[in-house]
Amino acid sequence: MSAEGSDDALFSAIETWMEARYRGLGAESYMRPAMCAVRDVNVMSANNDTLTDEIRAVLNGYHRGIGAEPYIKPLKLISVKPGEALFRFTVEDTQLNSSGYMHGGVVGILTDTVTFGAAHSLVKGGITGTSLEMNFKFLLAMKKGQTIDVKADAVRSGKNLILCSADFLNEDGKLMCRGTQTIYLIDPAKFIRSQDSRKTLLRRDSKL
């Protein structure tokens, strides 16, 4: 149903276009709620076992049980050291757009995931943070069946910021896409208190 003041004919046309564009494609669940089974992110090998365990735990819990999970499921952690993490995945149907190429939104989800993974490797015990901004440069299309390496880097900048990048490379090492992200670090104690306050408010509102 269109909102008051909306052009009904245009509303119907755009709604039809969206249904046709995403129906049956991997990106369709962006438009609809999705319930996903819990699966572990694969870890192949790494040059730092302690960091590997920490990053694996982060990734396994990062998108668990929400709609983004199918898009990060193919990720495999290859290696990690402080400020750097290398991932690999093969492009699957669930990641494609209507043109048969990897969806830009999925690139965003993966960039967010791998850069947070690299950022976690900088701080003992991991981080609590939120995205300030993300940018992308799409240079080559990623197709179904291609194996992509993602090199994620993170650099601490001041007390509260971590500057990150994610390079998507094809089998020949050519740069296909570069994503960047700035992460703002949140005091974990403050974050927990704010979450507890939010839960208290929700419980109170549910009784009204």
mmCIF file with all atom_site columns, C-alpha atoms in Angstrom:
data_model
loop_
_atom_site.group_PDB
_atom_site.id
_atom_site.type_symbol
_atom_site.label_atom_id
_atom_site.label_alt_id
_atom_site.label_comp_id
_atom_site.label_asym_id
_atom_site.label_entity_id
_atom_site.label_seq_id
_atom_site.pdbx_PDB_ins_code
_atom_site.Cartn_x
_atom_site.Cartn_y
_atom_site.Cartn_z
_atom_site.occupancy
_atom_site.B_iso_or_equiv
_atom_site.pdbx_formal_charge
_atom_site.auth_seq_id
_atom_site.auth_comp_id
_atom_site.auth_asym_id
_atom_site.auth_atom_id
_atom_site.pdbx_PDB_model_num
ATOM 1   C CA . MET A 1 1   ? 0.000  0.000   0.000   1.00 0.00 ? 1   MET A CA 1
ATOM 2   C CA . SER A 1 2   ? 1.434  3.365   -0.977  1.00 0.00 ? 2   SER A CA 1
ATOM 3   C CA . ALA A 1 3   ? 1.727  6.185   1.534   1.00 0.00 ? 3   ALA A CA 1
ATOM 4   C CA . GLU A 1 4   ? -0.541 9.208   1.406   1.00 0.00 ? 4   GLU A CA 1
ATOM 5   C CA . GLY A 1 5   ? 0.598  11.609  -1.309  1.00 0.00 ? 5   GLY A CA 1
ATOM 6   C CA . SER A 1 6   ? 2.402  8.866   -3.246  1.00 0.00 ? 6   SER A CA 1
ATOM 7   C CA . ASP A 1 7   ? 1.757  8.358   -6.959  1.00 0.00 ? 7   ASP A CA 1
ATOM 8   C CA . ASP A 1 8   ? -0.236 5.092   -7.011  1.00 0.00 ? 8   ASP A CA 1
ATOM 9   C CA . ALA A 1 9   ? 0.582  4.266   -10.634 1.00 0.00 ? 9   ALA A CA 1
ATOM 10  C CA . LEU A 1 10  ? 4.324  4.784   -10.094 1.00 0.00 ? 10  LEU A CA 1
ATOM 11  C CA . PHE A 1 11  ? 4.143  2.882   -6.809  1.00 0.00 ? 11  PHE A CA 1
ATOM 12  C CA . SER A 1 12  ? 2.583  -0.118  -8.555  1.00 0.00 ? 12  SER A CA 1
ATOM 13  C CA . ALA A 1 13  ? 5.087  0.027   -11.413 1.00 0.00 ? 13  ALA A CA 1
ATOM 14  C CA . ILE A 1 14  ? 8.114  0.123   -9.085  1.00 0.00 ? 14  ILE A CA 1
ATOM 15  C CA . GLU A 1 15  ? 6.658  -2.624  -6.885  1.00 0.00 ? 15  GLU A CA 1
ATOM 16  C CA . THR A 1 16  ? 6.161  -4.830  -9.971  1.00 0.00 ? 16  THR A CA 1
ATOM 17  C CA . TRP A 1 17  ? 9.693  -4.061  -11.177 1.00 0.00 ? 17  TRP A CA 1
ATOM 18  C CA . MET A 1 18  ? 11.172 -5.040  -7.808  1.00 0.00 ? 18  MET A CA 1
ATOM 19  C CA . GLU A 1 19  ? 9.232  -8.310  -7.737  1.00 0.00 ? 19  GLU A CA 1
ATOM 20  C CA . ALA A 1 20  ? 10.325 -9.212  -11.270 1.00 0.00 ? 20  ALA A CA 1
ATOM 21  C CA . ARG A 1 21  ? 13.958 -8.168  -10.779 1.00 0.00 ? 21  ARG A CA 1
ATOM 22  C CA . TYR A 1 22  ? 14.634 -10.206 -7.653  1.00 0.00 ? 22  TYR A CA 1
ATOM 23  C CA . ARG A 1 23  ? 12.205 -13.122 -7.843  1.00 0.00 ? 23  ARG A CA 1
ATOM 24  C CA . GLY A 1 24  ? 14.070 -16.422 -7.667  1.00 0.00 ? 24  GLY A CA 1
ATOM 25  C CA . LEU A 1 25  ? 17.495 -14.825 -7.383  1.00 0.00 ? 25  LEU A CA 1
ATOM 26  C CA . GLY A 1 26  ? 20.001 -15.058 -4.565  1.00 0.00 ? 26  GLY A CA 1
ATOM 27  C CA . ALA A 1 27  ? 19.383 -11.414 -3.711  1.00 0.00 ? 27  ALA A CA 1
ATOM 28  C CA . GLU A 1 28  ? 15.642 -11.970 -3.265  1.00 0.00 ? 28  GLU A CA 1
ATOM 29  C CA . SER A 1 29  ? 15.935 -12.389 0.487   1.00 0.00 ? 29  SER A CA 1
ATOM 30  C CA . TYR A 1 30  ? 17.117 -8.789  0.738   1.00 0.00 ? 30  TYR A CA 1
ATOM 31  C CA . MET A 1 31  ? 13.517 -7.916  -0.030  1.00 0.00 ? 31  MET A CA 1
ATOM 32  C CA . ARG A 1 32  ? 11.941 -10.442 2.326   1.00 0.00 ? 32  ARG A CA 1
ATOM 33  C CA . PRO A 1 33  ? 12.563 -11.629 5.910   1.00 0.00 ? 33  PRO A CA 1
ATOM 34  C CA . ALA A 1 34  ? 14.781 -14.695 5.996   1.00 0.00 ? 34  ALA A CA 1
ATOM 35  C CA . MET A 1 35  ? 15.271 -17.349 8.643   1.00 0.00 ? 35  MET A CA 1
ATOM 36  C CA . CYS A 1 36  ? 18.566 -19.175 8.375   1.00 0.00 ? 36  CYS A CA 1
ATOM 37  C CA . ALA A 1 37  ? 20.030 -22.286 9.941   1.00 0.00 ? 37  ALA A CA 1
ATOM 38  C CA . VAL A 1 38  ? 23.197 -21.822 11.969  1.00 0.00 ? 38  VAL A CA 1
ATOM 39  C CA . ARG A 1 39  ? 26.333 -22.894 10.139  1.00 0.00 ? 39  ARG A CA 1
ATOM 40  C CA . ASP A 1 40  ? 29.970 -22.518 11.060  1.00 0.00 ? 40  ASP A CA 1
ATOM 41  C CA . VAL A 1 41  ? 32.224 -20.348 8.938   1.00 0.00 ? 41  VAL A CA 1
ATOM 42  C CA . ASN A 1 42  ? 34.917 -22.583 7.475   1.00 0.00 ? 42  ASN A CA 1
ATOM 43  C CA . VAL A 1 43  ? 38.526 -22.134 8.538   1.00 0.00 ? 43  VAL A CA 1
ATOM 44  C CA . MET A 1 44  ? 41.154 -23.798 6.346   1.00 0.00 ? 44  MET A CA 1
ATOM 45  C CA . SER A 1 45  ? 44.502 -22.776 7.771   1.00 0.00 ? 45  SER A CA 1
ATOM 46  C CA . ALA A 1 46  ? 46.179 -19.810 9.378   1.00 0.00 ? 46  ALA A CA 1
ATOM 47  C CA . ASN A 1 47  ? 49.584 -18.616 10.499  1.00 0.00 ? 47  ASN A CA 1
ATOM 48  C CA . ASN A 1 48  ? 48.384 -17.578 13.976  1.00 0.00 ? 48  ASN A CA 1
ATOM 49  C CA . ASP A 1 49  ? 46.269 -20.181 15.772  1.00 0.00 ? 49  ASP A CA 1
ATOM 50  C CA . THR A 1 50  ? 45.154 -17.928 18.629  1.00 0.00 ? 50  THR A CA 1
ATOM 51  C CA . LEU A 1 51  ? 43.994 -15.187 16.290  1.00 0.00 ? 51  LEU A CA 1
ATOM 52  C CA . THR A 1 52  ? 42.359 -17.773 14.044  1.00 0.00 ? 52  THR A CA 1
ATOM 53  C CA . ASP A 1 53  ? 40.230 -19.044 16.926  1.00 0.00 ? 53  ASP A CA 1
ATOM 54  C CA . GLU A 1 54  ? 39.277 -15.490 17.900  1.00 0.00 ? 54  GLU A CA 1
ATOM 55  C CA . ILE A 1 55  ? 38.322 -14.436 14.362  1.00 0.00 ? 55  ILE A CA 1
ATOM 56  C CA . ARG A 1 56  ? 36.449 -17.696 13.775  1.00 0.00 ? 56  ARG A CA 1
ATOM 57  C CA . ALA A 1 57  ? 34.383 -17.060 16.912  1.00 0.00 ? 57  ALA A CA 1
ATOM 58  C CA . VAL A 1 58  ? 33.657 -13.523 15.731  1.00 0.00 ? 58  VAL A CA 1
ATOM 59  C CA . LEU A 1 59  ? 32.555 -14.661 12.273  1.00 0.00 ? 59  LEU A CA 1
ATOM 60  C CA . ASN A 1 60  ? 30.470 -17.552 13.573  1.00 0.00 ? 60  ASN A CA 1
ATOM 61  C CA . GLY A 1 61  ? 28.513 -15.206 15.800  1.00 0.00 ? 61  GLY A CA 1
ATOM 62  C CA . TYR A 1 62  ? 28.502 -12.143 13.564  1.00 0.00 ? 62  TYR A CA 1
ATOM 63  C CA . HIS A 1 63  ? 25.500 -12.832 11.347  1.00 0.00 ? 63  HIS A CA 1
ATOM 64  C CA . ARG A 1 64  ? 24.181 -15.992 12.984  1.00 0.00 ? 64  ARG A CA 1
ATOM 65  C CA . GLY A 1 65  ? 20.466 -16.537 12.606  1.00 0.00 ? 65  GLY A CA 1
ATOM 66  C CA . ILE A 1 66  ? 19.764 -13.433 10.513  1.00 0.00 ? 66  ILE A CA 1
ATOM 67  C CA . GLY A 1 67  ? 19.107 -12.824 6.833   1.00 0.00 ? 67  GLY A CA 1
ATOM 68  C CA . ALA A 1 68  ? 22.720 -12.013 5.922   1.00 0.00 ? 68  ALA A CA 1
ATOM 69  C CA . GLU A 1 69  ? 24.010 -15.451 6.904   1.00 0.00 ? 69  GLU A CA 1
ATOM 70  C CA . PRO A 1 70  ? 23.716 -17.179 3.486   1.00 0.00 ? 70  PRO A CA 1
ATOM 71  C CA . TYR A 1 71  ? 25.925 -14.533 1.895   1.00 0.00 ? 71  TYR A CA 1
ATOM 72  C CA . ILE A 1 72  ? 28.836 -14.992 4.300   1.00 0.00 ? 72  ILE A CA 1
ATOM 73  C CA . LYS A 1 73  ? 28.537 -18.792 4.557   1.00 0.00 ? 73  LYS A CA 1
ATOM 74  C CA . PRO A 1 74  ? 30.954 -19.405 1.629   1.00 0.00 ? 74  PRO A CA 1
ATOM 75  C CA . LEU A 1 75  ? 33.752 -17.405 3.329   1.00 0.00 ? 75  LEU A CA 1
ATOM 76  C CA . LYS A 1 76  ? 36.822 -19.365 4.379   1.00 0.00 ? 76  LYS A CA 1
ATOM 77  C CA . LEU A 1 77  ? 39.489 -17.822 6.585   1.00 0.00 ? 77  LEU A CA 1
ATOM 78  C CA . ILE A 1 78  ? 42.901 -18.643 5.074   1.00 0.00 ? 78  ILE A CA 1
ATOM 79  C CA . SER A 1 79  ? 45.354 -16.744 7.271   1.00 0.00 ? 79  SER A CA 1
ATOM 80  C CA . VAL A 1 80  ? 45.452 -13.974 9.839   1.00 0.00 ? 80  VAL A CA 1
ATOM 81  C CA . LYS A 1 81  ? 47.948 -11.812 11.684  1.00 0.00 ? 81  LYS A CA 1
ATOM 82  C CA . PRO A 1 82  ? 47.497 -8.522  13.543  1.00 0.00 ? 82  PRO A CA 1
ATOM 83  C CA . GLY A 1 83  ? 45.783 -6.064  11.212  1.00 0.00 ? 83  GLY A CA 1
ATOM 84  C CA . GLU A 1 84  ? 45.570 -8.468  8.266   1.00 0.00 ? 84  GLU A CA 1
ATOM 85  C CA . ALA A 1 85  ? 43.259 -11.327 7.310   1.00 0.00 ? 85  ALA A CA 1
ATOM 86  C CA . LEU A 1 86  ? 42.953 -13.317 4.102   1.00 0.00 ? 86  LEU A CA 1
ATOM 87  C CA . PHE A 1 87  ? 39.638 -14.929 3.125   1.00 0.00 ? 87  PHE A CA 1
ATOM 88  C CA . ARG A 1 88  ? 38.512 -17.020 0.147   1.00 0.00 ? 88  ARG A CA 1
ATOM 89  C CA . PHE A 1 89  ? 35.126 -17.888 -1.311  1.00 0.00 ? 89  PHE A CA 1
ATOM 90  C CA . THR A 1 90  ? 33.547 -19.177 -4.499  1.00 0.00 ? 90  THR A CA 1
ATOM 91  C CA . VAL A 1 91  ? 30.708 -17.077 -5.928  1.00 0.00 ? 91  VAL A CA 1
ATOM 92  C CA . GLU A 1 92  ? 27.381 -18.910 -5.456  1.00 0.00 ? 92  GLU A CA 1
ATOM 93  C CA . ASP A 1 93  ? 23.829 -18.485 -6.732  1.00 0.00 ? 93  ASP A CA 1
ATOM 94  C CA . THR A 1 94  ? 22.744 -16.851 -3.473  1.00 0.00 ? 94  THR A CA 1
ATOM 95  C CA . GLN A 1 95  ? 25.160 -13.976 -4.152  1.00 0.00 ? 95  GLN A CA 1
ATOM 96  C CA . LEU A 1 96  ? 24.042 -13.077 -7.691  1.00 0.00 ? 96  LEU A CA 1
ATOM 97  C CA . ASN A 1 97  ? 22.020 -10.171 -9.021  1.00 0.00 ? 97  ASN A CA 1
ATOM 98  C CA . SER A 1 98  ? 19.533 -10.308 -11.900 1.00 0.00 ? 98  SER A CA 1
ATOM 99  C CA . SER A 1 99  ? 22.363 -9.926  -14.450 1.00 0.00 ? 99  SER A CA 1
ATOM 100 C CA . GLY A 1 100 ? 24.128 -13.032 -13.178 1.00 0.00 ? 100 GLY A CA 1
ATOM 101 C CA . TYR A 1 101 ? 26.955 -11.173 -11.474 1.00 0.00 ? 101 TYR A CA 1
ATOM 102 C CA . MET A 1 102 ? 27.767 -10.782 -7.808  1.00 0.00 ? 102 MET A CA 1
ATOM 103 C CA . HIS A 1 103 ? 25.340 -8.360  -6.170  1.00 0.00 ? 103 HIS A CA 1
ATOM 104 C CA . GLY A 1 104 ? 26.825 -5.102  -4.879  1.00 0.00 ? 104 GLY A CA 1
ATOM 105 C CA . GLY A 1 105 ? 24.873 -5.499  -1.648  1.00 0.00 ? 105 GLY A CA 1
ATOM 106 C CA . VAL A 1 106 ? 26.530 -8.863  -1.034  1.00 0.00 ? 106 VAL A CA 1
ATOM 107 C CA . VAL A 1 107 ? 29.927 -7.235  -1.623  1.00 0.00 ? 107 VAL A CA 1
ATOM 108 C CA . GLY A 1 108 ? 28.945 -4.790  1.103   1.00 0.00 ? 108 GLY A CA 1
ATOM 109 C CA . ILE A 1 109 ? 28.047 -7.580  3.538   1.00 0.00 ? 109 ILE A CA 1
ATOM 110 C CA . LEU A 1 110 ? 31.312 -9.397  2.841   1.00 0.00 ? 110 LEU A CA 1
ATOM 111 C CA . THR A 1 111 ? 33.372 -6.207  3.138   1.00 0.00 ? 111 THR A CA 1
ATOM 112 C CA . ASP A 1 112 ? 31.744 -5.449  6.481   1.00 0.00 ? 112 ASP A CA 1
ATOM 113 C CA . THR A 1 113 ? 32.426 -8.994  7.698   1.00 0.00 ? 113 THR A CA 1
ATOM 114 C CA . VAL A 1 114 ? 36.067 -9.319  6.642   1.00 0.00 ? 114 VAL A CA 1
ATOM 115 C CA . THR A 1 115 ? 37.079 -5.826  7.752   1.00 0.00 ? 115 THR A CA 1
ATOM 116 C CA . PHE A 1 116 ? 35.540 -6.348  11.184  1.00 0.00 ? 116 PHE A CA 1
ATOM 117 C CA . GLY A 1 117 ? 37.476 -9.628  11.291  1.00 0.00 ? 117 GLY A CA 1
ATOM 118 C CA . ALA A 1 118 ? 40.740 -7.800  10.541  1.00 0.00 ? 118 ALA A CA 1
ATOM 119 C CA . ALA A 1 119 ? 39.841 -5.106  13.075  1.00 0.00 ? 119 ALA A CA 1
ATOM 120 C CA . HIS A 1 120 ? 39.244 -7.717  15.786  1.00 0.00 ? 120 HIS A CA 1
ATOM 121 C CA . SER A 1 121 ? 42.797 -8.943  15.269  1.00 0.00 ? 121 SER A CA 1
ATOM 122 C CA . LEU A 1 122 ? 44.175 -5.548  16.381  1.00 0.00 ? 122 LEU A CA 1
ATOM 123 C CA . VAL A 1 123 ? 42.580 -5.444  19.814  1.00 0.00 ? 123 VAL A CA 1
ATOM 124 C CA . LYS A 1 124 ? 43.124 -8.064  22.494  1.00 0.00 ? 124 LYS A CA 1
ATOM 125 C CA . GLY A 1 125 ? 39.778 -9.644  23.299  1.00 0.00 ? 125 GLY A CA 1
ATOM 126 C CA . GLY A 1 126 ? 38.203 -8.222  20.139  1.00 0.00 ? 126 GLY A CA 1
ATOM 127 C CA . ILE A 1 127 ? 36.249 -5.035  19.591  1.00 0.00 ? 127 ILE A CA 1
ATOM 128 C CA . THR A 1 128 ? 32.774 -3.634  19.970  1.00 0.00 ? 128 THR A CA 1
ATOM 129 C CA . GLY A 1 129 ? 32.171 -1.157  17.188  1.00 0.00 ? 129 GLY A CA 1
ATOM 130 C CA . THR A 1 130 ? 29.924 0.237   14.514  1.00 0.00 ? 130 THR A CA 1
ATOM 131 C CA . SER A 1 131 ? 30.395 1.353   10.916  1.00 0.00 ? 131 SER A CA 1
ATOM 132 C CA . LEU A 1 132 ? 30.857 5.063   10.277  1.00 0.00 ? 132 LEU A CA 1
ATOM 133 C CA . GLU A 1 133 ? 31.086 4.810   6.487   1.00 0.00 ? 133 GLU A CA 1
ATOM 134 C CA . MET A 1 134 ? 31.717 2.363   3.643   1.00 0.00 ? 134 MET A CA 1
ATOM 135 C CA . ASN A 1 135 ? 32.857 2.984   0.059   1.00 0.00 ? 135 ASN A CA 1
ATOM 136 C CA . PHE A 1 136 ? 33.364 0.734   -2.956  1.00 0.00 ? 136 PHE A CA 1
ATOM 137 C CA . LYS A 1 137 ? 35.160 0.775   -6.288  1.00 0.00 ? 137 LYS A CA 1
ATOM 138 C CA . PHE A 1 138 ? 33.798 -1.937  -8.617  1.00 0.00 ? 138 PHE A CA 1
ATOM 139 C CA . LEU A 1 139 ? 36.399 -2.656  -11.301 1.00 0.00 ? 139 LEU A CA 1
ATOM 140 C CA . LEU A 1 140 ? 35.542 -6.119  -12.679 1.00 0.00 ? 140 LEU A CA 1
ATOM 141 C CA . ALA A 1 141 ? 32.362 -8.190  -12.469 1.00 0.00 ? 141 ALA A CA 1
ATOM 142 C CA . MET A 1 142 ? 32.477 -11.295 -10.269 1.00 0.00 ? 142 MET A CA 1
ATOM 143 C CA . LYS A 1 143 ? 30.716 -14.306 -11.816 1.00 0.00 ? 143 LYS A CA 1
ATOM 144 C CA . LYS A 1 144 ? 29.256 -17.546 -10.503 1.00 0.00 ? 144 LYS A CA 1
ATOM 145 C CA . GLY A 1 145 ? 31.918 -20.196 -9.915  1.00 0.00 ? 145 GLY A CA 1
ATOM 146 C CA . GLN A 1 146 ? 34.819 -17.750 -9.644  1.00 0.00 ? 146 GLN A CA 1
ATOM 147 C CA . THR A 1 147 ? 37.154 -18.192 -6.690  1.00 0.00 ? 147 THR A CA 1
ATOM 148 C CA . ILE A 1 148 ? 37.802 -14.856 -5.013  1.00 0.00 ? 148 ILE A CA 1
ATOM 149 C CA . ASP A 1 149 ? 40.461 -13.978 -2.454  1.00 0.00 ? 149 ASP A CA 1
ATOM 150 C CA . VAL A 1 150 ? 39.646 -11.103 -0.117  1.00 0.00 ? 150 VAL A CA 1
ATOM 151 C CA . LYS A 1 151 ? 42.582 -9.396  1.567   1.00 0.00 ? 151 LYS A CA 1
ATOM 152 C CA . ALA A 1 152 ? 41.378 -7.363  4.551   1.00 0.00 ? 152 ALA A CA 1
ATOM 153 C CA . ASP A 1 153 ? 43.585 -4.796  6.281   1.00 0.00 ? 153 ASP A CA 1
ATOM 154 C CA . ALA A 1 154 ? 42.903 -2.736  9.397   1.00 0.00 ? 154 ALA A CA 1
ATOM 155 C CA . VAL A 1 155 ? 44.898 0.138   10.898  1.00 0.00 ? 155 VAL A CA 1
ATOM 156 C CA . ARG A 1 156 ? 44.182 1.754   14.271  1.00 0.00 ? 156 ARG A CA 1
ATOM 157 C CA . SER A 1 157 ? 43.754 5.528   13.922  1.00 0.00 ? 157 SER A CA 1
ATOM 158 C CA . GLY A 1 158 ? 43.596 7.365   17.216  1.00 0.00 ? 158 GLY A CA 1
ATOM 159 C CA . LYS A 1 159 ? 41.629 6.124   20.207  1.00 0.00 ? 159 LYS A CA 1
ATOM 160 C CA . ASN A 1 160 ? 38.281 5.295   18.616  1.00 0.00 ? 160 ASN A CA 1
ATOM 161 C CA . LEU A 1 161 ? 38.755 4.706   14.880  1.00 0.00 ? 161 LEU A CA 1
ATOM 162 C CA . ILE A 1 162 ? 39.960 1.755   12.818  1.00 0.00 ? 162 ILE A CA 1
ATOM 163 C CA . LEU A 1 163 ? 40.508 2.315   9.092   1.00 0.00 ? 163 LEU A CA 1
ATOM 164 C CA . CYS A 1 164 ? 39.913 -0.810  7.001   1.00 0.00 ? 164 CYS A CA 1
ATOM 165 C CA . SER A 1 165 ? 40.098 -1.994  3.415   1.00 0.00 ? 165 SER A CA 1
ATOM 166 C CA . ALA A 1 166 ? 39.087 -5.172  1.582   1.00 0.00 ? 166 ALA A CA 1
ATOM 167 C CA . ASP A 1 167 ? 40.571 -6.085  -1.810  1.00 0.00 ? 167 ASP A CA 1
ATOM 168 C CA . PHE A 1 168 ? 38.634 -8.668  -3.859  1.00 0.00 ? 168 PHE A CA 1
ATOM 169 C CA . LEU A 1 169 ? 41.106 -10.495 -6.140  1.00 0.00 ? 169 LEU A CA 1
ATOM 170 C CA . ASN A 1 170 ? 40.450 -13.054 -8.873  1.00 0.00 ? 170 ASN A CA 1
ATOM 171 C CA . GLU A 1 171 ? 42.469 -16.233 -9.523  1.00 0.00 ? 171 GLU A CA 1
ATOM 172 C CA . ASP A 1 172 ? 45.074 -14.195 -11.431 1.00 0.00 ? 172 ASP A CA 1
ATOM 173 C CA . GLY A 1 173 ? 45.475 -11.716 -8.605  1.00 0.00 ? 173 GLY A CA 1
ATOM 174 C CA . LYS A 1 174 ? 43.685 -8.916  -10.474 1.00 0.00 ? 174 LYS A CA 1
ATOM 175 C CA . LEU A 1 175 ? 41.801 -6.415  -8.336  1.00 0.00 ? 175 LEU A CA 1
ATOM 176 C CA . MET A 1 176 ? 38.059 -6.804  -8.962  1.00 0.00 ? 176 MET A CA 1
ATOM 177 C CA . CYS A 1 177 ? 36.714 -4.583  -6.224  1.00 0.00 ? 177 CYS A CA 1
ATOM 178 C CA . ARG A 1 178 ? 38.019 -2.526  -3.325  1.00 0.00 ? 178 ARG A CA 1
ATOM 179 C CA . GLY A 1 179 ? 35.864 -1.787  -0.312  1.00 0.00 ? 179 GLY A CA 1
ATOM 180 C CA . THR A 1 180 ? 36.831 0.535   2.511   1.00 0.00 ? 180 THR A CA 1
ATOM 181 C CA . GLN A 1 181 ? 35.264 1.015   5.918   1.00 0.00 ? 181 GLN A CA 1
ATOM 182 C CA . THR A 1 182 ? 35.803 3.182   8.970   1.00 0.00 ? 182 THR A CA 1
ATOM 183 C CA . ILE A 1 183 ? 34.885 1.496   12.252  1.00 0.00 ? 183 ILE A CA 1
ATOM 184 C CA . TYR A 1 184 ? 34.104 3.487   15.381  1.00 0.00 ? 184 TYR A CA 1
ATOM 185 C CA . LEU A 1 185 ? 35.045 1.686   18.582  1.00 0.00 ? 185 LEU A CA 1
ATOM 186 C CA . ILE A 1 186 ? 32.479 1.618   21.372  1.00 0.00 ? 186 ILE A CA 1
ATOM 187 C CA . ASP A 1 187 ? 33.288 1.121   25.033  1.00 0.00 ? 187 ASP A CA 1
ATOM 188 C CA . PRO A 1 188 ? 32.031 -2.459  25.648  1.00 0.00 ? 188 PRO A CA 1
ATOM 189 C CA . ALA A 1 189 ? 30.809 -1.597  29.165  1.00 0.00 ? 189 ALA A CA 1
ATOM 190 C CA . LYS A 1 190 ? 28.762 1.326   27.828  1.00 0.00 ? 190 LYS A CA 1
ATOM 191 C CA . PHE A 1 191 ? 27.439 -0.829  25.003  1.00 0.00 ? 191 PHE A CA 1
ATOM 192 C CA . ILE A 1 192 ? 26.288 -3.552  27.409  1.00 0.00 ? 192 ILE A CA 1
ATOM 193 C CA . ARG A 1 193 ? 24.627 -0.982  29.669  1.00 0.00 ? 193 ARG A CA 1
ATOM 194 C CA . SER A 1 194 ? 22.813 0.579   26.689  1.00 0.00 ? 194 SER A CA 1
ATOM 195 C CA . GLN A 1 195 ? 21.619 -2.860  25.537  1.00 0.00 ? 195 GLN A CA 1
ATOM 196 C CA . ASP A 1 196 ? 20.383 -3.689  29.052  1.00 0.00 ? 196 ASP A CA 1
ATOM 197 C CA . SER A 1 197 ? 18.527 -0.369  29.185  1.00 0.00 ? 197 SER A CA 1
ATOM 198 C CA . ARG A 1 198 ? 16.962 -1.092  25.800  1.00 0.00 ? 198 ARG A CA 1
ATOM 199 C CA . LYS A 1 199 ? 15.779 -4.542  26.961  1.00 0.00 ? 199 LYS A CA 1
ATOM 200 C CA . THR A 1 200 ? 14.258 -3.000  30.093  1.00 0.00 ? 200 THR A CA 1
ATOM 201 C CA . LEU A 1 201 ? 12.358 -0.475  27.974  1.00 0.00 ? 201 LEU A CA 1
ATOM 202 C CA . LEU A 1 202 ? 11.142 -3.202  25.616  1.00 0.00 ? 202 LEU A CA 1
ATOM 203 C CA . ARG A 1 203 ? 9.901  -5.319  28.526  1.00 0.00 ? 203 ARG A CA 1
ATOM 204 C CA . ARG A 1 204 ? 8.137  -2.299  29.995  1.00 0.00 ? 204 ARG A CA 1
ATOM 205 C CA . ASP A 1 205 ? 6.526  -1.393  26.656  1.00 0.00 ? 205 ASP A CA 1
ATOM 206 C CA . SER A 1 206 ? 5.351  -4.965  26.093  1.00 0.00 ? 206 SER A CA 1
ATOM 207 C CA . LYS A 1 207 ? 3.278  -4.727  29.266  1.00 0.00 ? 207 LYS A CA 1
ATOM 208 C CA . LEU A 1 208 ? 1.434  -1.582  28.108  1.00 0.00 ? 208 LEU A CA 1
#
